[in-house]
PDB file of C-alpha atoms and ligand atoms in Angstrom:
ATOM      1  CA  UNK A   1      11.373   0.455   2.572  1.00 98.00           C
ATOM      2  CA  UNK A   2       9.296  -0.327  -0.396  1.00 98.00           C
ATOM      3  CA  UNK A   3       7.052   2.680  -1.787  1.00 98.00           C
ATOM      4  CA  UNK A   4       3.176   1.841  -3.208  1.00 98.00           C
ATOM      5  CA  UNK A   5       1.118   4.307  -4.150  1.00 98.00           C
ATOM      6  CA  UNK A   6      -2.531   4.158  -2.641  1.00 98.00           C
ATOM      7  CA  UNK A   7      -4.567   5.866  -5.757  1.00 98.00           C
ATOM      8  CA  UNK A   8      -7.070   4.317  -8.567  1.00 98.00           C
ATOM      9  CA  UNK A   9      -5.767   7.495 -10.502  1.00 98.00           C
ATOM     10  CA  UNK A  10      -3.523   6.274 -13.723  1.00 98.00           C
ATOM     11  CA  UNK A  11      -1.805   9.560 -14.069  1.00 98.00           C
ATOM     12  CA  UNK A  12      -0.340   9.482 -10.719  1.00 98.00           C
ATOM     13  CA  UNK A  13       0.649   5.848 -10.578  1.00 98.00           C
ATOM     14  CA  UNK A  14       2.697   6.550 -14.116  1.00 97.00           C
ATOM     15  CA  UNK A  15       4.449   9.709 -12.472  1.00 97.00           C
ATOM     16  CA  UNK A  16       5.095   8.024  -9.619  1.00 97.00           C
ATOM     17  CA  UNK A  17       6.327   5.050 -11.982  1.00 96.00           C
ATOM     18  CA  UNK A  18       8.382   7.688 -14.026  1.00 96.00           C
ATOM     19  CA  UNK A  19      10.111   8.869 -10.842  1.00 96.00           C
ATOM     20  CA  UNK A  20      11.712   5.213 -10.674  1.00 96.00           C
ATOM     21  CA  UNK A  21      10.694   4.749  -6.816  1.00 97.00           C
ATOM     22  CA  UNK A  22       7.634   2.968  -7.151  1.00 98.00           C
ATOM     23  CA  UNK A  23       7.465  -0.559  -6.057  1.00 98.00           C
ATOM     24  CA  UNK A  24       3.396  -1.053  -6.471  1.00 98.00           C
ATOM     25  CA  UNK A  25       0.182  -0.182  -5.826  1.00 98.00           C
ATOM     26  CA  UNK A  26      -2.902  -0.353  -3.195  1.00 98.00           C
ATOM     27  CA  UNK A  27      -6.312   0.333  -4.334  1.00 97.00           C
ATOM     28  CA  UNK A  28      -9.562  -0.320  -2.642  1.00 97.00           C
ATOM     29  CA  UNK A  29     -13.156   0.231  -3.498  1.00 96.00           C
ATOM     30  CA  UNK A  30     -13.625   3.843  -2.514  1.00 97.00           C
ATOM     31  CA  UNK A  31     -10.410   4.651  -4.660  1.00 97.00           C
ATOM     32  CA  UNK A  32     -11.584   3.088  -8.096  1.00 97.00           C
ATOM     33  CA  UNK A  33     -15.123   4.929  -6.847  1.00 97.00           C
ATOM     34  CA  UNK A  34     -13.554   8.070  -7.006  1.00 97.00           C
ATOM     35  CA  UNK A  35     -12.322   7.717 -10.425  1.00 97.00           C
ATOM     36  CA  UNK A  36     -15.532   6.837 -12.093  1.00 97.00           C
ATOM     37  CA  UNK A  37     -14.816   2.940 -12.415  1.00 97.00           C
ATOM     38  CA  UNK A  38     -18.169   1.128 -11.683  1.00 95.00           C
ATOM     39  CA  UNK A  39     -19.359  -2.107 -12.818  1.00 95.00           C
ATOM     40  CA  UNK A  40     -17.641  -5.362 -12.564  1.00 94.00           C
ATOM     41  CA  UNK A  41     -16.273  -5.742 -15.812  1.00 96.00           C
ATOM     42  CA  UNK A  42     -14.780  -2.075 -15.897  1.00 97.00           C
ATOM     43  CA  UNK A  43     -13.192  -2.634 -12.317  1.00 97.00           C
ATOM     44  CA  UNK A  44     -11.606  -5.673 -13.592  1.00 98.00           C
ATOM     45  CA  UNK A  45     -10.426  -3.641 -16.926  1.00 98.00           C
ATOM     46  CA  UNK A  46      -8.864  -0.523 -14.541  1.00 98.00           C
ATOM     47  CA  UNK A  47      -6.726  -3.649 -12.610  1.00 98.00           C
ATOM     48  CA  UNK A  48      -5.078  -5.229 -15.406  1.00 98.00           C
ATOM     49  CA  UNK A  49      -4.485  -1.436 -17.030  1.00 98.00           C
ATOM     50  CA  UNK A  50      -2.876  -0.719 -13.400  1.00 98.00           C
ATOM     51  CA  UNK A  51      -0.849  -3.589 -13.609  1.00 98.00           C
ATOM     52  CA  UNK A  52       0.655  -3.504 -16.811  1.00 97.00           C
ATOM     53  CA  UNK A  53       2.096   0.297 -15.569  1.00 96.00           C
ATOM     54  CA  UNK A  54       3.913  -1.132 -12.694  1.00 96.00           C
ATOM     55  CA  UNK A  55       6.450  -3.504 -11.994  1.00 92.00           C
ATOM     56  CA  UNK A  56       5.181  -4.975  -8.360  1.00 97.00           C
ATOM     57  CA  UNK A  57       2.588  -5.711  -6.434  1.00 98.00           C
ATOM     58  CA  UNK A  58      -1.127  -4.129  -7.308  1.00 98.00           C
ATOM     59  CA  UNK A  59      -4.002  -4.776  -4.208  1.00 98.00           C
ATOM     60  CA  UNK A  60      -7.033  -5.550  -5.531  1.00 98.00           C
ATOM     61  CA  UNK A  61     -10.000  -6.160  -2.885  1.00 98.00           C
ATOM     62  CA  UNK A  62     -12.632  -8.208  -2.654  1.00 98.00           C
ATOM     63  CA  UNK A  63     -15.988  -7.043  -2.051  1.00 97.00           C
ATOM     64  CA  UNK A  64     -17.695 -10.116  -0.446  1.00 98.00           C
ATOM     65  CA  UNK A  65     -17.532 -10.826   3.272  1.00 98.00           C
ATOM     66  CA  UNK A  66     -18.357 -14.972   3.132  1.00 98.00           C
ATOM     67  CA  UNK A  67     -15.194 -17.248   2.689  1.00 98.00           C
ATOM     68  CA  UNK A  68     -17.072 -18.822  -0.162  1.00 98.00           C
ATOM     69  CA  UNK A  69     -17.597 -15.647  -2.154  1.00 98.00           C
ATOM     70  CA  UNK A  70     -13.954 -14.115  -0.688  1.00 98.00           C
ATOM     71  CA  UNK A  71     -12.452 -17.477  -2.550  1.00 98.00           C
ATOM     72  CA  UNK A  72     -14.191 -17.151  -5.686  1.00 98.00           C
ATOM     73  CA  UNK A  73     -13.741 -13.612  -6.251  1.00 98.00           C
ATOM     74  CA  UNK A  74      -9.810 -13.866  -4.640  1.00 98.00           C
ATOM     75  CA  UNK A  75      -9.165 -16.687  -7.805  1.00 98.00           C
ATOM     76  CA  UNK A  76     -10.903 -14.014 -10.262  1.00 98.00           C
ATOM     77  CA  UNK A  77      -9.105 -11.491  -9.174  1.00 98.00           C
ATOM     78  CA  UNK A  78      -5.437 -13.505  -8.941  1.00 98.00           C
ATOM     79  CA  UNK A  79      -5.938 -14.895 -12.699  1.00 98.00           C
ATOM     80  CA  UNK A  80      -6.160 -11.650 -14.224  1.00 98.00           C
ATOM     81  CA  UNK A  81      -2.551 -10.739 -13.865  1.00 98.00           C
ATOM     82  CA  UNK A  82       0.469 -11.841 -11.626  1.00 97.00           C
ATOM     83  CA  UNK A  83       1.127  -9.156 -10.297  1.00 98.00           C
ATOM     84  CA  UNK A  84      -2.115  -8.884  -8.300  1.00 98.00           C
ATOM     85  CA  UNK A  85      -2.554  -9.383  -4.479  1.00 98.00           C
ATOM     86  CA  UNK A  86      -5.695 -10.164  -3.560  1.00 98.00           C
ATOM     87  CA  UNK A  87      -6.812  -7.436  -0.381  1.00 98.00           C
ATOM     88  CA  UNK A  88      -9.062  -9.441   2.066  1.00 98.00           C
ATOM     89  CA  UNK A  89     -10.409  -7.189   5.011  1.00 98.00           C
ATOM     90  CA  UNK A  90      -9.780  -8.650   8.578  1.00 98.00           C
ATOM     91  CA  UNK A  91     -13.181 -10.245   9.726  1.00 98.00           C
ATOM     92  CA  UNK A  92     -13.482 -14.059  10.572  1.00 98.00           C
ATOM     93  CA  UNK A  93     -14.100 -15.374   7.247  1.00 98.00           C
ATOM     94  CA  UNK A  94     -11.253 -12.929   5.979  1.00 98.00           C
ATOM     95  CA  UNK A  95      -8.875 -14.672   8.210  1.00 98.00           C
ATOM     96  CA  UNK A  96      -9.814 -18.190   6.432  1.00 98.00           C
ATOM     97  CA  UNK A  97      -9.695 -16.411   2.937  1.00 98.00           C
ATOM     98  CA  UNK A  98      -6.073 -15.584   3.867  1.00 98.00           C
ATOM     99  CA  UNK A  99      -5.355 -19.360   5.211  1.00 98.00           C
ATOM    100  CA  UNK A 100      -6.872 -20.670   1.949  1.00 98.00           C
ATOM    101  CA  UNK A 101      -5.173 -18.287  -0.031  1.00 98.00           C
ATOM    102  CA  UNK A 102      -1.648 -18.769   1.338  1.00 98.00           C
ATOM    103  CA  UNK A 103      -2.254 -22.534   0.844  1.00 98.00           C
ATOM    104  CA  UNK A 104      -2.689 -22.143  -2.651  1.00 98.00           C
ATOM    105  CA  UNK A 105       0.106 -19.753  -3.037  1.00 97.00           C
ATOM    106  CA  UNK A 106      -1.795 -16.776  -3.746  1.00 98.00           C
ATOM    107  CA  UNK A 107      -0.247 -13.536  -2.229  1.00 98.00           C
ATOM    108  CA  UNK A 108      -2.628 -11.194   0.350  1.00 98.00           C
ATOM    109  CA  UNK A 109      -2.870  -8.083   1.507  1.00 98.00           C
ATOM    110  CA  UNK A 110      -4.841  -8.242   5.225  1.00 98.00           C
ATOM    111  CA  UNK A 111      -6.394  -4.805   5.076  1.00 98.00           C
ATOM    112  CA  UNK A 112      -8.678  -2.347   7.253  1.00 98.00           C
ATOM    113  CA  UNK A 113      -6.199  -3.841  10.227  1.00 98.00           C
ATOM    114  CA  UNK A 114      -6.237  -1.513  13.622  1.00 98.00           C
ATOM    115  CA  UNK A 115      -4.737  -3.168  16.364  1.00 98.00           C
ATOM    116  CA  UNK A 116      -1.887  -5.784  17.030  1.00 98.00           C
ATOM    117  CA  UNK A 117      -4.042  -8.680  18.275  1.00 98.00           C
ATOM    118  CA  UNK A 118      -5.737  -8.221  14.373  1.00 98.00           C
ATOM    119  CA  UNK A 119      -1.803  -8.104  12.734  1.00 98.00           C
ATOM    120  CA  UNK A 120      -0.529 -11.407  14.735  1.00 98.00           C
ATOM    121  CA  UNK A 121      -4.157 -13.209  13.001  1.00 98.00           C
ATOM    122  CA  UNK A 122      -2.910 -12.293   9.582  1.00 98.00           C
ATOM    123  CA  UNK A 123       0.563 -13.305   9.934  1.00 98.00           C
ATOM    124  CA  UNK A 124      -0.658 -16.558  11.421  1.00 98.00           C
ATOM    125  CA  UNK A 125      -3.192 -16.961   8.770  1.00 98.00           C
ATOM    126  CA  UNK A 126      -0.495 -16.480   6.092  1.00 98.00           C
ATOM    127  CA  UNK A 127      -1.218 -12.976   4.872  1.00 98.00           C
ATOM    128  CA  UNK A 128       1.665 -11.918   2.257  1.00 98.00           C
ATOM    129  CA  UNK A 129       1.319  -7.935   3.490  1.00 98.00           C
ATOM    130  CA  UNK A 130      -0.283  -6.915   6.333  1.00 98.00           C
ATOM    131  CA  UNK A 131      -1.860  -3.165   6.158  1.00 98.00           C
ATOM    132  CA  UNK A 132      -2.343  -1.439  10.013  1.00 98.00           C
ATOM    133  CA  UNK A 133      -4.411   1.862   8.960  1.00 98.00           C
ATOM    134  CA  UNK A 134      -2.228   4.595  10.640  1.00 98.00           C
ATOM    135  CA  UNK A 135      -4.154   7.936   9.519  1.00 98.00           C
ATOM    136  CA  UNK A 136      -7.037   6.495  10.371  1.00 98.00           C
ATOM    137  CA  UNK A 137      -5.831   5.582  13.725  1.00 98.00           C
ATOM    138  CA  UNK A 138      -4.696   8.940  14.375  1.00 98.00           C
ATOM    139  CA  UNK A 139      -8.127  10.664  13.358  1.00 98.00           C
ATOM    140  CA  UNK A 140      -9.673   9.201  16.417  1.00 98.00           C
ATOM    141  CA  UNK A 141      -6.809  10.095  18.652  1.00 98.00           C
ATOM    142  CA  UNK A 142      -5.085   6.531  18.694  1.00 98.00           C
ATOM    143  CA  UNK A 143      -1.034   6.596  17.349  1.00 98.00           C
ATOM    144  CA  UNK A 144      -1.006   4.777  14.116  1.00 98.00           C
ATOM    145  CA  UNK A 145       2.955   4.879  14.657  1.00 98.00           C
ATOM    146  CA  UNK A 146       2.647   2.803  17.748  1.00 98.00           C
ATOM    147  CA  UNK A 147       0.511   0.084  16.552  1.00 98.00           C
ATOM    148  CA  UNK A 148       3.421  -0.179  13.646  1.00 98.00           C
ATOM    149  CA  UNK A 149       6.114  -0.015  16.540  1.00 98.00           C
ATOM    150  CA  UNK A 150       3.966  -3.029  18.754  1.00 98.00           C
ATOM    151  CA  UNK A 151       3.444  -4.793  15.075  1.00 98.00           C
ATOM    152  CA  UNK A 152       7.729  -4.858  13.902  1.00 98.00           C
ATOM    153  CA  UNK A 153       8.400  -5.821  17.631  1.00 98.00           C
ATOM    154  CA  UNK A 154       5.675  -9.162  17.440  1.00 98.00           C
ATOM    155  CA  UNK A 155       6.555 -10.440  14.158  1.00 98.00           C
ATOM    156  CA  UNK A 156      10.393  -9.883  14.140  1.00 98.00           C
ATOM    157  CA  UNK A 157      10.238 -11.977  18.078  1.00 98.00           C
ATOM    158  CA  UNK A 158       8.145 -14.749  15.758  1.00 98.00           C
ATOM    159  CA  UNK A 159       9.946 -14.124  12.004  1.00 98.00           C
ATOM    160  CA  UNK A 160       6.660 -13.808  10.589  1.00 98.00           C
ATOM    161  CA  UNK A 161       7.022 -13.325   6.822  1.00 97.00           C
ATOM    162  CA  UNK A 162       4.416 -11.330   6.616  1.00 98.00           C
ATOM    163  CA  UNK A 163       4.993  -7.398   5.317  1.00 98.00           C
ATOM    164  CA  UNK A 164       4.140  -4.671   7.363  1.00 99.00           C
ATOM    165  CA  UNK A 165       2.496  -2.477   4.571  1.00 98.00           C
ATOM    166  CA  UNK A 166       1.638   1.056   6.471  1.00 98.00           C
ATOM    167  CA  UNK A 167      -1.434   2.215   5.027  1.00 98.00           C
ATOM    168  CA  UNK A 168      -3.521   5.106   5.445  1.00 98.00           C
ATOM    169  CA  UNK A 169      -0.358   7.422   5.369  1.00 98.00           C
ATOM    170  CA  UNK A 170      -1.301  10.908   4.691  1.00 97.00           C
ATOM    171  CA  UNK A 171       1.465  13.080   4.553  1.00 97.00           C
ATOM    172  CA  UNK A 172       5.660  13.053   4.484  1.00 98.00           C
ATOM    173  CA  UNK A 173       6.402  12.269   8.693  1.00 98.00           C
ATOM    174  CA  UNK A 174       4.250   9.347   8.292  1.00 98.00           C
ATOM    175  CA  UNK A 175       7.031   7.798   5.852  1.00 98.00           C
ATOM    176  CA  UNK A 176      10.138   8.788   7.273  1.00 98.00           C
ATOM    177  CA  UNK A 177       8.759   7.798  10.859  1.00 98.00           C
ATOM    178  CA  UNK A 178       7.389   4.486   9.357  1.00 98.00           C
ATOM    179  CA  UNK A 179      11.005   4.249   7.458  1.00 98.00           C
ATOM    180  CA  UNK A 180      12.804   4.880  10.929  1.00 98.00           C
ATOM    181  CA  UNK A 181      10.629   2.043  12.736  1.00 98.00           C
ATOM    182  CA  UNK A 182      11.074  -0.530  10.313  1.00 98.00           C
ATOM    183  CA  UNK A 183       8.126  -0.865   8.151  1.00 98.00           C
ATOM    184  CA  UNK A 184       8.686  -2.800   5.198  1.00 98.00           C
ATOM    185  CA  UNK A 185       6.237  -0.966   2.700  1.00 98.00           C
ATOM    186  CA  UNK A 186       4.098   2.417   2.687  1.00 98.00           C
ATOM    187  CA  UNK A 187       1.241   3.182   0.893  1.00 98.00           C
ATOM    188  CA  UNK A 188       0.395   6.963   0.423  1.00 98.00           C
ATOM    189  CA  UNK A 189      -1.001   9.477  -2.153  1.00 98.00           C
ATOM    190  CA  UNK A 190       1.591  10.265  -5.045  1.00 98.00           C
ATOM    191  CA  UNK A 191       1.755  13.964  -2.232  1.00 98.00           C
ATOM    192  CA  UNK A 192       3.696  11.615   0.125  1.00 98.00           C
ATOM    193  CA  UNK A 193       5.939  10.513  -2.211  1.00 98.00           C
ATOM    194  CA  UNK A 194       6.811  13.377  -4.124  1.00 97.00           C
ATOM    195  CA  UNK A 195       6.650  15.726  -0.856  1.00 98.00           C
ATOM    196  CA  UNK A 196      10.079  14.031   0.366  1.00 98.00           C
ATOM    197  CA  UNK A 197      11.676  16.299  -2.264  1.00 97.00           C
ATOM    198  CA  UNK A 198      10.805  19.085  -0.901  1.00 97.00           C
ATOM    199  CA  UNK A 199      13.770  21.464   1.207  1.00 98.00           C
ATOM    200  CA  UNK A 200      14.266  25.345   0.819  1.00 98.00           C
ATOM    201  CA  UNK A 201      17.768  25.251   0.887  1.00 98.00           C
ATOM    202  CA  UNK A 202      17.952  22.738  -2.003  1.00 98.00           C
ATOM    203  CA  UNK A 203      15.988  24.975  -3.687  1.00 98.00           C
ATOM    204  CA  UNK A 204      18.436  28.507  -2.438  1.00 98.00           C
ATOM    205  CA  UNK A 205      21.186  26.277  -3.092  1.00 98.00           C
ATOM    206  CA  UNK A 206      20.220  24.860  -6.669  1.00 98.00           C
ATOM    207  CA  UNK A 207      19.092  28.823  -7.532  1.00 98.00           C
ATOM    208  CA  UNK A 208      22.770  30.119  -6.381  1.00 98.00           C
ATOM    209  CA  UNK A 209      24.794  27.665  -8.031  1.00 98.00           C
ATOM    210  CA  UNK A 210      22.951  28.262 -11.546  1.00 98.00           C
ATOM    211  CA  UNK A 211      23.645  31.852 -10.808  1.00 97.00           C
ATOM    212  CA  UNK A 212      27.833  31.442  -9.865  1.00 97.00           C
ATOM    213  CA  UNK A 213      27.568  29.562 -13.362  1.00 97.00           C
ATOM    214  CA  UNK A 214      25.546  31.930 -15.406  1.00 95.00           C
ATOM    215  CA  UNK A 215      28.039  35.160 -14.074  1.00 95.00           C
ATOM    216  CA  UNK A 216      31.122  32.984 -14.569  1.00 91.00           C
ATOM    217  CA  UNK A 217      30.403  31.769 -18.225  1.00 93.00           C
ATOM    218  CA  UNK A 218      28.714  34.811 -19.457  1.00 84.00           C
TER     219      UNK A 218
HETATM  220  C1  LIG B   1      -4.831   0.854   2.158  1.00 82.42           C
HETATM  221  O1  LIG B   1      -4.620  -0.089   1.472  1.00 82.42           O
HETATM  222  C2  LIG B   1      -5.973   1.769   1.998  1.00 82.42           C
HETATM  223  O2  LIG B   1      -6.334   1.793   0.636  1.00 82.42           O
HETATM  224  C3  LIG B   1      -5.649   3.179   2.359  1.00 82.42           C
HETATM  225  O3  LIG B   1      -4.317   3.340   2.727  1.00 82.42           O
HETATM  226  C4  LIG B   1      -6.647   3.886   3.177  1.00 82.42           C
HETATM  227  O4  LIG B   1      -6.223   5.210   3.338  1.00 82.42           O
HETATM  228  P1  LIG B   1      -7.173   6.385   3.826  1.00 82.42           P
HETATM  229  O5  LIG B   1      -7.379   6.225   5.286  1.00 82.42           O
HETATM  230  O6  LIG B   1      -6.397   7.638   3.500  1.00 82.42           O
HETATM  231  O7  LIG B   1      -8.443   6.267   3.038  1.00 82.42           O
END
C-alpha cells in the first residue's frame, strides 16, 4: 500500500520524506488555509515547493465547480509540475472534468467521495485515484471501512484502474485495516504514519538489550 501524507505543512512532508516511506502527497484547500498560504499566486508557489520534496504524486484541487473553469484551472494546475494530480470533487461537472482530463492524459484524484455509487462514476469517468472519505464517514456514524470494502469488491469484479486512495484517515487502525482490505493508497497526518512505530515491548526490548551490552563491555 502506497503512503501520502494529507498536510500543506513542509516540515512534515520532509520528515515523512526523510523516513523513506512516503510515496506523495494530498492537499486540499482547508490544508494550505491552515498554513497561511492565500492568494493564487502563493498557492501555486507552496505546490511546486511541495513537489520538488517528493518523489510521487502531489493533489492539488481545484476550486471552481463549472467544467469550464474545472478545465482551465485542472491545465494550470497540471503544467506547473509533473508530478501534480489535479483533485476534482465529485459533482456532475466534476465527473466531466475527470472524463476530459483522462482523455488528455492528465492524472485525477476524485475527491470528497462517500458512497460506492459516487466511486463506480469516477472509475468510469477515468479518475487516476479515487479518495472515499473514511473519518468523515465514521463521524456521522457510517463505516468508512465498509464503503472501502464495497469499493475493492466493485472495481476488482470490473478491473477498474482507478486507485482506491483512503482519505480522511485519522489515526493508526485506519491504515492497517485499510492495508488488510486492499486499499491501494492512504492519506493521513504525518501521526498516522509515524504512529505505526509505536510498541512497548520494542521499546523494553531495545532498553534491555543496550543494557546486556553496556554490563557486558564495561
Ligand atoms: C483527502 O484528500 C482530504 O484532504 C483529507 O483526507 C480530508 O481529511 P479530513 O477529514 O481529516 O479533513
Amino acid at each position: 500500500m502506497k503512503f501520502f501524507i494529507d498536510t500543506a505543512n513542509l516540515d512534515q512532508i520532509k520528515e515523512a520524506q526523510d523516513l523513506g516511506v512516503l510515496d506523495g502527497v494530498t492537499t486540499n484547500p482547508s490544508l494550505m488555509a491552515k498554513e497561511g498560504i492565500t492568494g493564487e499566486q502563493n498557492i501555486l508557489d507552496h505546490y511546486v515547493k511541495i513537489c520538488n520534496l517528493v518523489e510521487g504524486p502531489v493533489s492539488a484541487e481545484v476550486i471552481s465547480t463549472d467544467f469550464e473553469g474545472m478545465v482551465k484551472e485542472g491545465e494550470r494546475l497540471a503544467e506547473l509540475h509533473e508530478n501534480i494530480v489535479v483533485k476534482i470533487p465529485m459533482i456532475k461537472d466534476g465527473v466531466k472534468a475527470l472524463k476530459y482530463f483522462s482523455s488528455k492524459g492528465i492524472r485525477t484524484n476524485c475527491t470528497l467521495v462517500f458512497s460506492a455509487g459516487q466511486a463506480l462514476l469516477a472509475a468510469k469517468a477515468g479518475a487516476s485515484f479515487v479518495s472515499p472519505f473514511i473519518g468523515r464517514l465514521d463521524d456521522v456514524s457510517t463505516d468508512g471501512l465498509e464503503l472501502i470494502e464495497q469499493i475493492r469488491l466493485i472495481y476488482d469484479n470490473y478491473m477498474y484502474d482507478t486507485e482506491i486512495l483512503a482519505a480522511s484517515v485519522r489515526h493508526t487502525m485506519h491504515v492497517i485495516k485499510c492495508a488488510e482490505i486492499g486499499a491501494d493508497v492512504m492519506t493521513g497526518p504525518l501521526s498516522s504514519i509515524t504512529g505505526l512505530l509505536n510498541h512497548p515491548l520494542t521499546d523494553i526490548g531495545l532498553e534491555k538489550f543496550l543494557a546486556d551490552y553496556k554490563k557486558g563491555n564495561s
